[in-house]
PDB file of C-alpha atoms in Angstrom:
ATOM      1  CA  MET A   1       0.007  -0.050   0.059  1.00 45.00           C
ATOM      2  CA  GLU A   2       2.785   2.350   0.829  1.00 46.00           C
ATOM      3  CA  TYR A   3       4.450   1.544  -2.409  1.00 46.00           C
ATOM      4  CA  GLN A   4       1.318   2.270  -4.402  1.00 49.00           C
ATOM      5  CA  SER A   5       0.882   5.565  -2.547  1.00 50.00           C
ATOM      6  CA  GLN A   6       4.385   6.553  -3.400  1.00 52.00           C
ATOM      7  CA  SER A   7       3.899   5.556  -7.078  1.00 50.00           C
ATOM      8  CA  GLU A   8       0.652   7.514  -7.244  1.00 55.00           C
ATOM      9  CA  ALA A   9       2.431  10.547  -5.795  1.00 52.00           C
ATOM     10  CA  ALA A  10       5.115  10.192  -8.303  1.00 50.00           C
ATOM     11  CA  ASN A  11       2.799  10.027 -11.184  1.00 51.00           C
ATOM     12  CA  LYS A  12       0.933  13.124  -9.903  1.00 52.00           C
ATOM     13  CA  ALA A  13       4.294  14.934  -9.713  1.00 49.00           C
ATOM     14  CA  ILE A  14       5.083  13.846 -13.259  1.00 46.00           C
ATOM     15  CA  ASP A  15       1.605  15.090 -14.437  1.00 54.00           C
ATOM     16  CA  GLY A  16       2.177  18.420 -12.634  1.00 51.00           C
ATOM     17  CA  ASP A  17       5.496  18.835 -14.300  1.00 51.00           C
ATOM     18  CA  SER A  18       4.001  18.112 -17.687  1.00 48.00           C
ATOM     19  CA  LEU A  19       1.242  20.534 -17.117  1.00 43.00           C
ATOM     20  CA  SER A  20       3.659  23.178 -16.068  1.00 48.00           C
ATOM     21  CA  SER A  21       5.867  22.583 -19.071  1.00 46.00           C
ATOM     22  CA  MET A  22       2.823  22.785 -21.388  1.00 46.00           C
ATOM     23  CA  SER A  23       1.687  26.027 -19.819  1.00 43.00           C
ATOM     24  CA  THR A  24       5.262  27.345 -20.253  1.00 43.00           C
ATOM     25  CA  LYS A  25       5.251  26.494 -23.868  1.00 43.00           C
ATOM     26  CA  ALA A  26       1.817  28.042 -24.382  1.00 40.00           C
ATOM     27  CA  SER A  27       2.919  31.237 -22.686  1.00 42.00           C
ATOM     28  CA  SER A  28       6.151  31.447 -24.745  1.00 41.00           C
ATOM     29  CA  THR A  29       4.036  30.988 -27.843  1.00 40.00           C
ATOM     30  CA  THR A  30       1.781  33.696 -26.859  1.00 40.00           C
ATOM     31  CA  VAL A  31       4.710  36.010 -26.171  1.00 38.00           C
ATOM     32  CA  SER A  32       6.346  35.219 -29.396  1.00 40.00           C
ATOM     33  CA  THR A  33       3.121  35.735 -31.244  1.00 39.00           C
ATOM     34  CA  SER A  34       2.570  39.125 -29.553  1.00 39.00           C
ATOM     35  CA  THR A  35       6.067  40.081 -30.415  1.00 38.00           C
ATOM     36  CA  THR A  36       5.397  39.324 -34.043  1.00 37.00           C
ATOM     37  CA  VAL A  37       2.342  41.446 -34.090  1.00 37.00           C
ATOM     38  CA  VAL A  38       4.131  44.353 -32.515  1.00 39.00           C
ATOM     39  CA  THR A  39       7.130  44.189 -34.774  1.00 40.00           C
ATOM     40  CA  THR A  40       5.199  44.143 -38.021  1.00 41.00           C
ATOM     41  CA  PRO A  41       3.615  47.655 -37.657  1.00 42.00           C
ATOM     42  CA  SER A  42       7.011  49.231 -36.725  1.00 41.00           C
ATOM     43  CA  ASN A  43       8.574  47.868 -39.873  1.00 41.00           C
ATOM     44  CA  MET A  44       5.806  49.341 -41.868  1.00 43.00           C
ATOM     45  CA  LYS A  45       6.352  52.710 -40.278  1.00 41.00           C
ATOM     46  CA  ILE A  46      10.038  52.660 -41.106  1.00 39.00           C
ATOM     47  CA  SER A  47       9.319  51.805 -44.748  1.00 38.00           C
ATOM     48  CA  ARG A  48       6.888  54.788 -44.977  1.00 39.00           C
ATOM     49  CA  SER A  49       9.476  57.209 -43.556  1.00 38.00           C
ATOM     50  CA  ARG A  50      12.016  55.994 -46.001  1.00 40.00           C
ATOM     51  CA  SER A  51       9.652  56.581 -48.990  1.00 39.00           C
ATOM     52  CA  ASN A  52       9.152  60.240 -47.939  1.00 42.00           C
ATOM     53  CA  SER A  53      12.901  60.956 -47.845  1.00 41.00           C
ATOM     54  CA  PRO A  54      14.239  63.435 -50.540  1.00 39.00           C
ATOM     55  CA  ARG A  55      15.758  61.800 -53.565  1.00 43.00           C
ATOM     56  CA  SER A  56      19.507  61.940 -53.980  1.00 42.00           C
ATOM     57  CA  GLY A  57      20.946  64.245 -56.581  1.00 43.00           C
ATOM     58  CA  SER A  58      17.941  66.547 -56.866  1.00 40.00           C
ATOM     59  CA  PRO A  59      18.240  70.091 -55.354  1.00 40.00           C
ATOM     60  CA  ARG A  60      15.565  71.472 -53.179  1.00 43.00           C
ATOM     61  CA  SER A  61      13.059  74.002 -54.558  1.00 39.00           C
ATOM     62  CA  GLY A  62      14.437  76.733 -52.281  1.00 39.00           C
ATOM     63  CA  SER A  63      18.061  76.452 -53.586  1.00 38.00           C
ATOM     64  CA  PRO A  64      19.426  79.550 -55.340  1.00 36.00           C
ATOM     65  CA  ARG A  65      19.619  79.547 -59.088  1.00 40.00           C
ATOM     66  CA  SER A  66      22.629  80.202 -61.028  1.00 38.00           C
ATOM     67  CA  GLY A  67      22.753  83.080 -63.602  1.00 38.00           C
ATOM     68  CA  SER A  68      22.720  86.808 -63.689  1.00 37.00           C
ATOM     69  CA  PRO A  69      21.978  88.706 -60.535  1.00 37.00           C
ATOM     70  CA  ARG A  70      18.555  90.258 -60.048  1.00 40.00           C
ATOM     71  CA  SER A  71      17.871  93.934 -60.622  1.00 37.00           C
ATOM     72  CA  GLY A  72      18.774  95.999 -57.573  1.00 37.00           C
ATOM     73  CA  SER A  73      21.316  93.461 -56.420  1.00 37.00           C
ATOM     74  CA  PRO A  74      24.999  94.562 -55.836  1.00 36.00           C
ATOM     75  CA  GLY A  75      25.853  92.863 -59.102  1.00 38.00           C
ATOM     76  CA  ASN A  76      24.208  95.632 -60.948  1.00 39.00           C
ATOM     77  CA  SER A  77      25.635  98.526 -58.986  1.00 38.00           C
ATOM     78  CA  ASN A  78      28.372  99.184 -61.632  1.00 40.00           C
ATOM     79  CA  SER A  79      25.816 100.271 -64.216  1.00 39.00           C
ATOM     80  CA  ASN A  80      24.981 103.394 -62.137  1.00 40.00           C
ATOM     81  CA  ASN A  81      28.589 104.413 -61.747  1.00 39.00           C
ATOM     82  CA  THR A  82      29.490 104.577 -65.429  1.00 37.00           C
ATOM     83  CA  PRO A  83      28.665 107.891 -67.227  1.00 38.00           C
ATOM     84  CA  SER A  84      26.220 107.533 -70.109  1.00 38.00           C
ATOM     85  CA  THR A  85      28.541 108.372 -73.064  1.00 36.00           C
ATOM     86  CA  ASN A  86      26.262 107.106 -75.824  1.00 38.00           C
ATOM     87  CA  LEU A  87      22.776 108.019 -74.624  1.00 37.00           C
ATOM     88  CA  ALA A  88      21.048 107.777 -78.015  1.00 37.00           C
ATOM     89  CA  GLN A  89      22.219 104.274 -78.480  1.00 36.00           C
ATOM     90  CA  THR A  90      21.044 103.368 -74.891  1.00 35.00           C
ATOM     91  CA  LEU A  91      17.691 104.877 -75.458  1.00 36.00           C
ATOM     92  CA  SER A  92      17.095 103.321 -78.875  1.00 35.00           C
ATOM     93  CA  SER A  93      17.857  99.826 -77.561  1.00 34.00           C
ATOM     94  CA  ASN A  94      14.970 100.000 -75.059  1.00 37.00           C
ATOM     95  CA  THR A  95      11.519  98.634 -75.638  1.00 31.00           C
ATOM     96  CA  PHE A  96       8.645 100.563 -77.082  1.00 30.00           C
ATOM     97  CA  LEU A  97       6.451 102.488 -74.623  1.00 35.00           C
ATOM     98  CA  ASN A  98       3.368 101.444 -76.549  1.00 37.00           C
ATOM     99  CA  ASN A  99       2.305 100.902 -80.099  1.00 34.00           C
ATOM    100  CA  ASN A 100       1.726 104.606 -80.927  1.00 35.00           C
ATOM    101  CA  SER A 101       4.398 106.533 -79.091  1.00 45.00           C
ATOM    102  CA  GLY A 102       7.506 105.099 -80.741  1.00 52.00           C
ATOM    103  CA  THR A 103      10.855 104.745 -79.023  1.00 76.00           C
ATOM    104  CA  GLU A 104      11.972 106.653 -75.966  1.00 79.00           C
ATOM    105  CA  VAL A 105      14.256 108.846 -78.120  1.00 86.00           C
ATOM    106  CA  ASP A 106      11.363 109.911 -80.265  1.00 89.00           C
ATOM    107  CA  LEU A 107       9.299 110.693 -77.111  1.00 92.00           C
ATOM    108  CA  ILE A 108      11.928 112.927 -75.680  1.00 94.00           C
ATOM    109  CA  LYS A 109      12.516 114.688 -78.986  1.00 94.00           C
ATOM    110  CA  SER A 110       8.730 115.155 -79.437  1.00 94.00           C
ATOM    111  CA  MET A 111       8.435 116.771 -75.974  1.00 96.00           C
ATOM    112  CA  THR A 112      11.329 119.044 -76.805  1.00 96.00           C
ATOM    113  CA  GLN A 113       9.755 120.184 -79.962  1.00 96.00           C
ATOM    114  CA  ARG A 114       6.408 120.799 -78.286  1.00 96.00           C
ATOM    115  CA  LEU A 115       8.086 122.888 -75.605  1.00 97.00           C
ATOM    116  CA  LEU A 116      10.164 124.880 -78.092  1.00 96.00           C
ATOM    117  CA  SER A 117       7.031 125.531 -80.265  1.00 95.00           C
ATOM    118  CA  LEU A 118       5.876 128.015 -77.637  1.00 95.00           C
ATOM    119  CA  ARG A 119       8.448 130.476 -78.953  1.00 93.00           C
ATOM    120  CA  GLY A 120       6.521 133.544 -80.038  1.00 89.00           C
ATOM    121  CA  SER A 121       3.425 132.571 -78.087  1.00 91.00           C
ATOM    122  CA  PRO A 122       2.026 134.882 -75.441  1.00 92.00           C
ATOM    123  CA  PRO A 123       3.579 134.534 -71.955  1.00 90.00           C
ATOM    124  CA  GLY A 124       1.784 131.896 -69.982  1.00 90.00           C
ATOM    125  CA  THR A 125       0.839 129.667 -72.857  1.00 94.00           C
ATOM    126  CA  GLN A 126       0.939 126.091 -71.572  1.00 94.00           C
ATOM    127  CA  ALA A 127       2.622 123.210 -73.476  1.00 94.00           C
ATOM    128  CA  SER A 128       0.568 120.155 -74.569  1.00 93.00           C
ATOM    129  CA  ILE A 129       2.318 117.480 -72.474  1.00 95.00           C
ATOM    130  CA  SER A 130       0.446 114.689 -70.715  1.00 96.00           C
ATOM    131  CA  GLU A 131       1.165 113.631 -67.190  1.00 96.00           C
ATOM    132  CA  SER A 132       2.336 110.140 -68.291  1.00 95.00           C
ATOM    133  CA  GLU A 133       4.963 111.759 -70.561  1.00 96.00           C
ATOM    134  CA  ILE A 134       6.242 113.892 -67.739  1.00 97.00           C
ATOM    135  CA  ARG A 135       6.433 110.886 -65.423  1.00 96.00           C
ATOM    136  CA  HIS A 136       8.350 109.022 -68.012  1.00 95.00           C
ATOM    137  CA  LEU A 137      10.679 112.089 -68.378  1.00 96.00           C
ATOM    138  CA  THR A 138      11.390 112.032 -64.631  1.00 96.00           C
ATOM    139  CA  SER A 139      11.988 108.382 -64.481  1.00 95.00           C
ATOM    140  CA  ARG A 140      14.377 108.543 -67.481  1.00 95.00           C
ATOM    141  CA  VAL A 141      16.524 111.359 -66.245  1.00 97.00           C
ATOM    142  CA  ARG A 142      17.171 110.041 -62.741  1.00 97.00           C
ATOM    143  CA  PRO A 143      19.673 107.346 -63.787  1.00 96.00           C
ATOM    144  CA  ILE A 144      21.661 109.899 -65.791  1.00 96.00           C
ATOM    145  CA  LEU A 145      21.907 112.269 -62.852  1.00 97.00           C
ATOM    146  CA  LEU A 146      22.954 109.534 -60.526  1.00 96.00           C
ATOM    147  CA  SER A 147      25.596 108.385 -62.967  1.00 96.00           C
ATOM    148  CA  GLN A 148      27.472 111.624 -62.807  1.00 96.00           C
ATOM    149  CA  PRO A 149      29.467 112.912 -59.799  1.00 95.00           C
ATOM    150  CA  MET A 150      28.099 115.369 -57.275  1.00 93.00           C
ATOM    151  CA  LEU A 151      31.138 117.545 -57.829  1.00 94.00           C
ATOM    152  CA  LEU A 152      31.218 118.787 -61.413  1.00 93.00           C
ATOM    153  CA  GLU A 153      34.508 119.788 -62.857  1.00 93.00           C
ATOM    154  CA  LEU A 154      33.660 121.581 -66.099  1.00 94.00           C
ATOM    155  CA  GLU A 155      35.811 123.428 -68.634  1.00 92.00           C
ATOM    156  CA  ALA A 156      35.185 126.455 -70.846  1.00 92.00           C
ATOM    157  CA  PRO A 157      33.593 127.375 -73.105  1.00 93.00           C
ATOM    158  CA  LEU A 158      30.515 127.219 -70.878  1.00 94.00           C
ATOM    159  CA  LYS A 159      27.497 129.566 -70.482  1.00 96.00           C
ATOM    160  CA  ILE A 160      26.363 129.937 -66.813  1.00 96.00           C
ATOM    161  CA  CYS A 161      22.753 130.830 -66.157  1.00 96.00           C
ATOM    162  CA  GLY A 162      21.137 131.978 -62.857  1.00 89.00           C
ATOM    163  CA  ASP A 163      17.631 131.717 -61.495  1.00 93.00           C
ATOM    164  CA  VAL A 164      14.744 131.163 -63.830  1.00 96.00           C
ATOM    165  CA  HIS A 165      11.911 130.696 -61.371  1.00 96.00           C
ATOM    166  CA  GLY A 166       9.260 129.543 -63.739  1.00 96.00           C
ATOM    167  CA  GLN A 167       9.746 132.318 -66.260  1.00 96.00           C
ATOM    168  CA  TYR A 168       9.576 130.124 -69.360  1.00 97.00           C
ATOM    169  CA  SER A 169       9.711 132.944 -71.882  1.00 95.00           C
ATOM    170  CA  ASP A 170      12.865 134.201 -70.196  1.00 95.00           C
ATOM    171  CA  LEU A 171      14.425 130.669 -70.507  1.00 97.00           C
ATOM    172  CA  LEU A 172      13.625 130.576 -74.210  1.00 96.00           C
ATOM    173  CA  ARG A 173      15.178 134.061 -74.736  1.00 95.00           C
ATOM    174  CA  LEU A 174      18.392 132.783 -72.968  1.00 96.00           C
ATOM    175  CA  PHE A 175      18.659 130.004 -75.457  1.00 97.00           C
ATOM    176  CA  GLU A 176      18.001 132.353 -78.395  1.00 95.00           C
ATOM    177  CA  TYR A 177      20.890 134.589 -77.264  1.00 95.00           C
ATOM    178  CA  GLY A 178      23.365 131.872 -76.254  1.00 95.00           C
ATOM    179  CA  GLY A 179      22.435 129.169 -78.684  1.00 96.00           C
ATOM    180  CA  PHE A 180      20.262 126.113 -78.290  1.00 96.00           C
ATOM    181  CA  PRO A 181      21.964 122.865 -77.134  1.00 96.00           C
ATOM    182  CA  PRO A 182      24.165 121.269 -78.372  1.00 94.00           C
ATOM    183  CA  GLN A 183      25.366 124.460 -80.031  1.00 94.00           C
ATOM    184  CA  ALA A 184      26.547 125.669 -76.667  1.00 96.00           C
ATOM    185  CA  ASN A 185      27.378 124.152 -73.324  1.00 97.00           C
ATOM    186  CA  TYR A 186      25.241 125.221 -70.280  1.00 98.00           C
ATOM    187  CA  LEU A 187      25.409 125.160 -66.580  1.00 97.00           C
ATOM    188  CA  PHE A 188      22.315 126.183 -64.685  1.00 98.00           C
ATOM    189  CA  LEU A 189      22.676 127.077 -61.002  1.00 97.00           C
ATOM    190  CA  GLY A 190      19.294 126.066 -59.684  1.00 96.00           C
ATOM    191  CA  ASP A 191      16.004 127.680 -58.750  1.00 97.00           C
ATOM    192  CA  TYR A 192      14.067 126.526 -61.767  1.00 97.00           C
ATOM    193  CA  VAL A 193      10.622 126.525 -60.038  1.00 97.00           C
ATOM    194  CA  ASP A 194       8.463 128.635 -57.874  1.00 96.00           C
ATOM    195  CA  ARG A 195       7.183 132.242 -58.207  1.00 94.00           C
ATOM    196  CA  GLY A 196       6.593 131.981 -61.991  1.00 94.00           C
ATOM    197  CA  LYS A 197       3.521 130.609 -63.719  1.00 94.00           C
ATOM    198  CA  GLN A 198       5.366 128.009 -65.928  1.00 96.00           C
ATOM    199  CA  SER A 199       7.615 126.050 -63.651  1.00 97.00           C
ATOM    200  CA  ILE A 200       6.582 122.765 -65.225  1.00 97.00           C
ATOM    201  CA  GLU A 201       7.600 123.920 -68.747  1.00 97.00           C
ATOM    202  CA  VAL A 202      10.946 125.219 -67.400  1.00 98.00           C
ATOM    203  CA  ILE A 203      11.894 122.039 -65.613  1.00 98.00           C
ATOM    204  CA  CYS A 204      10.658 119.782 -68.416  1.00 98.00           C
ATOM    205  CA  LEU A 205      12.720 121.519 -71.069  1.00 98.00           C
ATOM    206  CA  LEU A 206      15.807 121.351 -68.908  1.00 98.00           C
ATOM    207  CA  LEU A 207      15.290 117.690 -68.199  1.00 98.00           C
ATOM    208  CA  CYS A 208      14.816 116.977 -71.890  1.00 97.00           C
ATOM    209  CA  TYR A 209      18.100 118.669 -72.739  1.00 97.00           C
ATOM    210  CA  LYS A 210      19.834 116.813 -69.884  1.00 97.00           C
ATOM    211  CA  ILE A 211      18.672 113.414 -71.291  1.00 96.00           C
ATOM    212  CA  GLN A 212      19.794 114.294 -74.915  1.00 96.00           C
ATOM    213  CA  TYR A 213      23.128 115.965 -74.050  1.00 96.00           C
ATOM    214  CA  PRO A 214      24.184 114.598 -70.725  1.00 96.00           C
ATOM    215  CA  ASN A 215      27.823 115.692 -71.208  1.00 95.00           C
ATOM    216  CA  ASN A 216      27.106 119.139 -72.488  1.00 95.00           C
ATOM    217  CA  PHE A 217      24.189 120.319 -70.387  1.00 98.00           C
ATOM    218  CA  PHE A 218      24.364 120.482 -66.524  1.00 97.00           C
ATOM    219  CA  ILE A 219      21.891 121.524 -63.909  1.00 97.00           C
ATOM    220  CA  LEU A 220      22.567 122.075 -60.218  1.00 97.00           C
ATOM    221  CA  ARG A 221      20.153 122.078 -57.346  1.00 97.00           C
ATOM    222  CA  GLY A 222      19.044 125.250 -55.846  1.00 96.00           C
ATOM    223  CA  ASN A 223      17.290 125.929 -52.561  1.00 96.00           C
ATOM    224  CA  HIS A 224      13.916 125.976 -54.364  1.00 97.00           C
ATOM    225  CA  GLU A 225      14.480 122.379 -55.641  1.00 97.00           C
ATOM    226  CA  ALA A 226      13.703 121.271 -52.015  1.00 97.00           C
ATOM    227  CA  ALA A 227      10.163 119.945 -51.206  1.00 96.00           C
ATOM    228  CA  GLY A 228       9.929 122.086 -48.028  1.00 95.00           C
ATOM    229  CA  ILE A 229      10.346 125.256 -50.094  1.00 97.00           C
ATOM    230  CA  ASN A 230       8.586 124.681 -53.336  1.00 96.00           C
ATOM    231  CA  ARG A 231       5.713 123.227 -51.314  1.00 96.00           C
ATOM    232  CA  ILE A 232       5.093 126.914 -50.187  1.00 96.00           C
ATOM    233  CA  TYR A 233       6.207 129.140 -53.052  1.00 96.00           C
ATOM    234  CA  GLY A 234       4.064 127.950 -55.922  1.00 95.00           C
ATOM    235  CA  PHE A 235       5.437 124.781 -57.573  1.00 97.00           C
ATOM    236  CA  TYR A 236       3.259 122.449 -55.489  1.00 97.00           C
ATOM    237  CA  ASP A 237       0.178 124.353 -56.253  1.00 97.00           C
ATOM    238  CA  GLU A 238       0.965 124.383 -59.949  1.00 97.00           C
ATOM    239  CA  CYS A 239       1.476 120.667 -60.081  1.00 97.00           C
ATOM    240  CA  LYS A 240      -1.751 120.084 -58.130  1.00 97.00           C
ATOM    241  CA  ARG A 241      -3.798 122.452 -60.314  1.00 97.00           C
ATOM    242  CA  ARG A 242      -2.496 121.316 -63.603  1.00 97.00           C
ATOM    243  CA  TYR A 243      -1.812 117.611 -63.114  1.00 97.00           C
ATOM    244  CA  SER A 244      -1.612 115.917 -59.651  1.00 97.00           C
ATOM    245  CA  ILE A 245       0.173 115.827 -56.347  1.00 97.00           C
ATOM    246  CA  LYS A 246       1.806 112.567 -57.320  1.00 97.00           C
ATOM    247  CA  LEU A 247       3.622 114.393 -60.155  1.00 97.00           C
ATOM    248  CA  TRP A 248       4.982 116.970 -57.655  1.00 98.00           C
ATOM    249  CA  LYS A 249       6.454 113.915 -55.723  1.00 97.00           C
ATOM    250  CA  ASN A 250       7.978 112.575 -59.001  1.00 97.00           C
ATOM    251  CA  PHE A 251       9.758 115.958 -59.446  1.00 98.00           C
ATOM    252  CA  SER A 252      10.834 115.912 -55.855  1.00 97.00           C
ATOM    253  CA  ASP A 253      12.556 112.556 -56.485  1.00 97.00           C
ATOM    254  CA  VAL A 254      14.353 114.032 -59.472  1.00 98.00           C
ATOM    255  CA  PHE A 255      15.518 117.082 -57.383  1.00 98.00           C
ATOM    256  CA  ASN A 256      16.979 114.789 -54.834  1.00 97.00           C
ATOM    257  CA  CYS A 257      19.291 113.431 -57.450  1.00 97.00           C
ATOM    258  CA  LEU A 258      20.619 116.833 -58.625  1.00 97.00           C
ATOM    259  CA  PRO A 259      24.265 117.698 -57.725  1.00 96.00           C
TER     260      PRO A 259
END
């Protein structure tokens, strides 16, 4: 009896060991299965991240392009430091303003002829010049003024003229006595606007000559070519009455470029 009881106890121990080993296998199987389930999504995520990586050899869209520098960059600063020696060739190489106005050279010459056609007219006769033409005149003369030095070293023969102050008929008589450009070299000392009734005609004719003959015709800045002064003494009111305040600002930008 004791032997049977011992054998039965041994069998129970063996059964217990087998059950424990079976449970251990089941648990390891469960763990390995769970590990496989967890590992598979992580692999998928890695493959997605690799598919979104930038391709090798292709530059990004924000990388700088090679070629000529943009306008206004330091690479174009040398163009403003070189005097305009052949202005007619430079102007003729530009594009057309529109289909009816012709080249820029023709426009400047046309404005000059219309201004000079007032010779013999009663004082105060206004020239037939549109605001868009005057704005183009101011935008075209600024680079020429900036290309020349602030200190002008000129040589004779040279005719020096003083204050004009909007007296357009007096300006025409000066050219009749001294010769119209380019027959003579001129230096004007400033004060072209204010007080007179035709400051716009005076400054427009002078700017036209400056564009056509940049190395024979020179204009300096007087105290009335300052916005704080010609705002009070008549030039501002003339621009506002005949054209617009914006045109007065365009002229002020030109005056800031005068030597």
